[in-house]
């Protein structure tokens, strides 16, 4: 049972999608909501094994003593077997993926609830297909987070593209087709080089283990073939040595080349400046629930990919590119914040704020300190809560006003007091106000960056610049709140109904999570993830020491 | 006097029975109208029956005989005239399955108002016979006969709609291009014959490898310094290069590889859509299989060379094929973007896919190497997947075109609403053609990339990168159709397509999904089996007759002379430097 739980979780939404197809049109949203609810409840079963993670004695049982040693809910089925390769259906979770899976099911549930009023949208054609695609997308997202075989990961990664393309392209705003194709092209452009990396890693690992070497993380298993196993690639010392020493196409250092090949794919998803331009378009044109999914889950796949694939497998690549990546992170923070400040479209502002927030994730990971990576992780989860909430807040007012011009709003708090309160919590969480979820991640990233000052001479300036991002963020969020929610009540909006029960049912849990994650960081996240994250960082640092030694000698 | 004629034994006839069954179908098609009168219905049934019999016989014969050849009038050592091995059996079966699909498509479409059904089907089956022969021969004479047998009916069938000016124009272009390519190919063949005095490609390959090896053995710098002795090898190399380039040009024409692709878009546009469907897969895959066989012969020749020759002697050939493949798929994908006519668009798409397949054909692997990343198996899987992708996509396109009489992309507008059960399979086929999971097109591409990656080296990793970047480029134009189907709706009325056509395209879509998710391994295993145990004539295996040994002696004598020549140059140079040393 334990083994197949993840499989059940991955394919539950797909079954729901099949249900939507066969049932009558009116039932589609009910089935979709039920499916997402059940999926969310099932995903809660993933948490118990991680519960005692904060206890030092228990931590070894839960996270193992090194990266990948202890995985939970593992299922490994041979899928495609040749004489010298074996691709497995291999799923499992550790501290890194568990929070993302639960976040995915949670955001999907709320997004599904947010699409409950789909018949009032501008585009109301074929809503059955909307829910079918929505559930397919959820399968793709969960699958991406739980798969530990690179081949499987790649399939799920690409499976997400098509539903998302249609969700934006059919049910989106005025420029939906442009936004949809841009999203598709950018993401695919990122992932084609990932495919090269996947194939290259397979053959280079095959070279490394040709004579048969013990597995890096499974006891008593000998590896004789090249592998797509993401944990094996990261933990097997023979493979790691070959990756660090080999060259690609005769001239390029293998590790840093492959690092970049994979990095581009994840950077597009994150998104990092300069490959961020799909995001504002996609967000603005996508319907509200899809924006929630995009911001809440899809962006996290970039950061997840860094922590699962790029850094553990190619730590030398991480060291090689550290300064570039940190610079891109800082630029994203500042550029995103400045762009957000310049926006007059409510949704676009939230979209640019996402870019700015994700810049912290990049910076935190690029400095490769324990604190930085923990901060990046926290930032992703916190943003996964606050940004869907913000997008939903925009959606609520858009449903009433049918425009998103920030400057035309005003005094909404007086018109809709409950909604105004929720909006304030949501945007302050996004701002990073202490006591709300956004703060912890940002401060950890900044601390982690300072911590790296002995390794990288650029760490202190990077941290100082990044800290300015906090001020810019405060600038645009406060200004936004002032323009939209404060001030005298406007006649234009006077008759607007207060947030409905359904809307409050989505907003209140989000607000509660914002507060909870602001005050209980240890109990709600760090206990579950730190074990795994620390192992990953230890891997990066130890290989860094090797690199430094090699460079010194 | 009859003793001197070749009289096939019963066993020979049995081996040859699938081809004979096709010939029988042709004859029946000719005779049937005289007995039962003209009727498209009857003619279609004859073809379906004949095809099924061919499939059964191929499967049965293939099960009994693993790897053999018939020499016909040539001496038995040159057994490559007609080859019966796993790969040829596989190709026969796949091609016949595809022909069934095309016949089905034709029967629900043009057949209804076609007065010359028998003639049409005769041309179709005739070209199929040519393609089958093409995929199973290693003899220059047979290669040219097979290519012509495949081409001539194709020229005619393209112009079958003879009142249509575009068809006539397309056919004329096809004939001219085809004629010139054949002429170039024959020129290449005559050079090869002149060089090696045989029509048996196995011997030619052996000789080519021997010459290239000898050329590689000569120290190039010494050749540059002093002129005479090593010149024969150098001249031979130029002649070999010209001969092979001309020879391959004929095959590239059938594949529609750049720069021999110009006929493809025009012919695809001018022909009836069923004919386009047929040509898109059959002529390309037959030529690709032939190319694979030639490449495999070269690789085996290096293995059979006394003292062992390395594959590096063939580096130039590998680079040539690889570059043509890379240019072909890049060109096809970029050119497709500008097309508005769906048939032209698919023409360029098929050029691009031929490029992917040719990439795998540029991989020379040692004959004894394991089959894990065998490029041949990769291409065989790809052809199978390509059959379903194209049958599905062309099936939908045909039904849309028949409905609206419009071949441009705007005929697809609003198809998602007008005929959802056409639009959804079309979506699956298009995404599969792009090569994205979870559809089979991705798997086909993965096997090709793995076979390239397994070879490693700058050329093949370069091809991997070109291939994946092409995926991105191809997305642009395939998505134009997707966009037309689902995002644009100009209020054309809905329609119900014929049920058999719906069944066919939906089956194709389901097959693509299944082969891309649950059943990835089984087709691969099958293809590995069919790519194994290829027919290799005796000369490629080491067990050679007296005449062959004599030939090798001659080659080795040549090599010896070369070595002596080199030694002489070396001696000359040494003496010269000695003299210089003595005169201070």
XYZ file of C-alpha atoms in Angstrom, chain B residues 4 141 161 185 316 347 436 474 478 503 573:
11
model
C 22.546 -22.534 -68.590
C 21.380 -3.590 -60.987
C -6.311 13.254 -61.642
C 22.850 7.559 -59.796
C 34.200 11.005 -44.215
C 5.602 17.621 -47.404
C 6.562 15.397 -27.352
C 8.804 22.134 -35.747
C 2.441 22.065 -36.207
C -12.335 4.770 -36.652
C 64.016 11.450 -47.862
